[in-house]
């Protein structure tokens, strides 16, 4: 039959046993497998799981897990933390916000309560989202800035408006490396004392900093 490979029959029982064992291992531990128009395989160097389309193109589905873990443990590149300031915090100058609450965090983040900066646990593209909130402020220009290893890379202002609460939101995707520290600072014109934390009118609206890792970033 055309297309049928010619296989030399084994000459001995030992050869037959070796051939059979090899075929069983190839079925149980294939180097790749075809599913429709896709071929799943692993990168021989990185160990990453790759899906290649027969029409061209490929995508990394998962990176090889780092560290030790159980065989049934599902690894994910998803990582996230949200820290909040739910109690009033007063000061002057560029005031680093001290986080009194961890709203949520994945297991790869260390404890973040009572600190002004959180340390990114892994390399990747991170969505950084910050909100600076104060009670009613009269006639002042306020500024919020997000600092990375002490250096400002995100900033926004709230212009004077008598009798208005200050509410400044910022969001930006930023490539970060593991160990980078991230914090939020608030500032008021003239260096006077002021307060950051929750809203007077809507107490559930609070100052926060949130970081979410974008998978494969």
Coordinates of C-alpha atoms in Angstrom, one line a residue:
X1 CA 0.0 0.0 0.0
X2 CA 1.4 3.4 -1.0
X3 CA 2.5 5.5 2.1
X4 CA 2.9 2.4 4.3
X5 CA 6.4 2.3 5.9
X6 CA 8.3 -1.0 5.5
X7 CA 9.2 -2.2 9.0
X8 CA 11.8 -5.0 9.4
X9 CA 10.3 -7.7 11.5
X10 CA 12.2 -8.5 14.7
X11 CA 14.7 -11.4 14.5
X12 CA 14.6 -12.4 18.2
X13 CA 12.3 -12.2 21.1
X14 CA 14.7 -9.6 22.7
X15 CA 14.5 -7.4 19.7
X16 CA 10.7 -7.7 19.6
X17 CA 10.6 -6.7 23.3
X18 CA 12.8 -3.7 22.8
X19 CA 10.7 -2.5 19.8
X20 CA 7.5 -2.9 21.8
X21 CA 8.9 -1.1 24.8
X22 CA 10.1 1.8 22.6
X23 CA 6.6 2.1 21.0
X24 CA 4.9 2.1 24.4
X25 CA 7.2 4.9 25.7
X26 CA 6.5 7.0 22.5
X27 CA 2.8 6.7 23.1
X28 CA 3.0 7.4 26.9
X29 CA 5.6 10.2 26.5
X30 CA 5.2 11.8 23.1
X31 CA 7.5 14.6 22.0
X32 CA 4.5 16.3 20.3
X33 CA 0.9 15.6 19.6
X34 CA -1.5 16.8 16.8
X35 CA -4.9 18.2 17.7
X36 CA -6.7 19.5 14.6
X37 CA -4.6 22.2 13.0
X38 CA -2.4 22.5 16.1
X39 CA 0.6 20.6 17.2
X40 CA 1.5 20.7 20.9
X41 CA 5.1 20.3 21.9
X42 CA 7.7 21.3 24.5
X43 CA 10.7 23.5 23.8
X44 CA 13.8 21.3 24.4
X45 CA 15.8 24.1 26.0
X46 CA 13.2 26.0 28.1
X47 CA 10.7 23.2 28.7
X48 CA 7.8 25.6 27.8
X49 CA 4.6 24.2 26.3
X50 CA 4.2 25.5 22.7
X51 CA 1.2 25.3 20.3
X52 CA 2.2 25.5 16.6
X53 CA -0.4 25.9 13.9
X54 CA 0.1 23.9 10.7
X55 CA -0.6 27.1 8.7
X56 CA 2.2 28.9 10.5
X57 CA 2.7 30.7 13.8
X58 CA 3.1 29.5 17.3
X59 CA 2.3 30.6 20.9
X60 CA 3.7 29.7 24.3
X61 CA 0.9 28.2 26.3
X62 CA 2.8 27.8 29.6
X63 CA 6.2 28.3 31.0
X64 CA 7.9 25.5 32.8
X65 CA 7.1 25.9 36.6
X66 CA 9.9 27.2 38.7
X67 CA 10.8 25.7 42.1
X68 CA 9.4 22.5 43.6
X69 CA 5.8 21.6 43.6
X70 CA 3.5 18.6 43.5
X71 CA 2.7 16.9 40.3
X72 CA -0.9 17.8 40.5
X73 CA -0.2 21.5 41.3
X74 CA -1.4 23.8 38.6
X75 CA 1.0 26.7 37.9
X76 CA -0.2 30.0 36.6
X77 CA 1.5 33.2 35.5
X78 CA -1.4 35.2 37.0
X79 CA -0.3 37.3 39.9
X80 CA -2.1 40.2 41.6
X81 CA -2.2 42.3 44.8
X82 CA -4.4 45.2 45.9
X83 CA -3.4 47.2 49.0
X84 CA -5.6 49.9 50.5
X85 CA -5.5 52.8 53.0
X86 CA -8.8 52.6 54.9
X87 CA -7.9 54.8 57.8
X88 CA -6.9 58.5 57.5
X89 CA -3.2 59.2 57.2
X90 CA -2.0 62.8 57.7
X91 CA 1.3 64.5 56.8
X92 CA 3.1 67.0 54.6
X93 CA 5.4 67.0 51.6
X94 CA 5.4 63.9 49.4
X95 CA 3.8 61.6 51.8
X96 CA 4.3 57.8 51.2
X97 CA 1.0 56.0 51.8
X98 CA 1.3 53.3 54.4
X99 CA -1.0 50.4 53.5
X100 CA -3.2 49.2 56.4
X101 CA -5.2 46.6 54.5
X102 CA -4.5 43.9 51.9
X103 CA -7.8 43.6 49.9
X104 CA -6.5 40.6 48.0
X105 CA -3.2 39.0 47.0
X106 CA -2.1 35.8 45.2
X107 CA 0.2 33.4 47.2
X108 CA 3.4 34.7 45.6
X109 CA 3.2 38.1 47.3
X110 CA 4.8 38.6 50.8
X111 CA 2.9 40.4 53.6
X112 CA 2.2 44.0 52.6
X113 CA 0.3 45.5 55.6
X114 CA 2.1 48.3 57.5
X115 CA 4.5 49.1 54.6
X116 CA 4.7 51.9 52.1
X117 CA 6.1 49.8 49.2
X118 CA 5.4 46.3 47.8
X119 CA 8.0 44.3 46.0
X120 CA 7.1 42.7 42.6
X121 CA 7.5 38.9 42.9
X122 CA 8.4 38.1 39.2
X123 CA 9.5 39.6 35.9
X124 CA 6.8 40.6 33.5
X125 CA 4.3 43.2 32.1
X126 CA 2.3 44.6 35.0
X127 CA -0.8 46.7 35.0
X128 CA -0.3 49.3 37.7
X129 CA -3.5 51.0 39.0
X130 CA -3.5 53.6 41.7
X131 CA -6.1 55.8 43.4
X132 CA -5.4 58.7 45.8
X133 CA -8.4 59.8 47.8
X134 CA -8.9 62.5 50.5
X135 CA -11.7 64.0 52.5
X136 CA -12.9 67.5 51.5
X137 CA -10.1 69.8 50.6
X138 CA -10.5 73.5 49.9
X139 CA -8.5 75.6 47.4
X140 CA -5.4 73.3 47.0
X141 CA -3.6 71.7 44.2
X142 CA -2.9 68.0 44.9
X143 CA -0.6 65.6 43.2
X144 CA -0.3 61.8 43.2
X145 CA 2.7 59.8 42.0
X146 CA 3.6 56.2 41.8
X147 CA 7.3 55.5 42.6
X148 CA 9.3 52.5 41.4
X149 CA 12.4 51.8 43.5
X150 CA 11.9 55.4 44.8
X151 CA 11.8 56.9 41.3
X152 CA 8.5 58.5 40.1
X153 CA 7.2 57.0 36.8
X154 CA 3.5 57.8 37.0
X155 CA 1.9 61.1 38.2
X156 CA -1.3 63.1 38.0
X157 CA -2.7 66.3 39.5
X158 CA -6.0 67.6 40.9
X159 CA -6.5 71.3 40.4
X160 CA -8.0 73.6 43.1
X161 CA -11.7 73.4 43.5
X162 CA -13.2 74.7 46.7
X163 CA -15.1 72.2 48.7
X164 CA -14.3 69.2 46.5
X165 CA -12.8 65.9 47.6
X166 CA -9.6 64.9 45.9
X167 CA -9.8 61.8 43.8
X168 CA -6.9 60.9 41.5
X169 CA -6.8 57.7 39.4
X170 CA -3.9 56.4 37.4
X171 CA -3.4 53.2 35.4
X172 CA -0.5 52.1 33.1
X173 CA 1.1 48.8 31.9
X174 CA 4.8 48.8 32.9
X175 CA 7.5 46.1 32.3
X176 CA 9.0 45.3 35.8
X177 CA 11.6 43.0 37.1
X178 CA 11.3 40.8 40.2
X179 CA 12.2 42.7 43.4
X180 CA 11.1 46.2 42.1
X181 CA 9.4 48.1 44.8
X182 CA 6.2 50.1 44.1
X183 CA 4.6 52.8 46.2
X184 CA 2.1 55.6 46.1
X185 CA 2.7 59.2 47.3
X186 CA 0.4 62.2 47.8
X187 CA 1.3 65.9 47.9
X188 CA -0.5 69.2 48.6
X189 CA 0.4 72.7 47.5
X190 CA 2.6 74.6 49.9
X191 CA 3.7 71.5 51.9
X192 CA 0.8 72.0 54.4
X193 CA -0.6 69.1 56.4
X194 CA -3.3 67.1 54.8
X195 CA -5.0 63.8 55.0
X196 CA -5.3 60.8 52.6
X197 CA -7.3 57.7 53.0
X198 CA -11.1 57.2 52.6
X199 CA -13.8 59.5 51.2
X200 CA -15.9 61.5 53.7
X201 CA -18.9 61.3 51.4
X202 CA -18.5 57.6 50.4
X203 CA -16.4 55.8 53.0
X204 CA -16.0 52.6 50.8
X205 CA -14.0 54.7 48.3
X206 CA -10.5 54.5 49.6
X207 CA -6.9 55.1 48.5
X208 CA -5.4 52.0 46.9
X209 CA -2.6 50.5 44.8
X210 CA -3.2 47.4 42.6
X211 CA -0.7 45.4 40.5
X212 CA -1.8 42.6 38.1
X213 CA 0.7 40.6 36.0
X214 CA -0.4 40.2 32.4
X215 CA 0.2 36.5 31.5
X216 CA 3.1 35.9 29.0
X217 CA 4.1 39.5 29.4

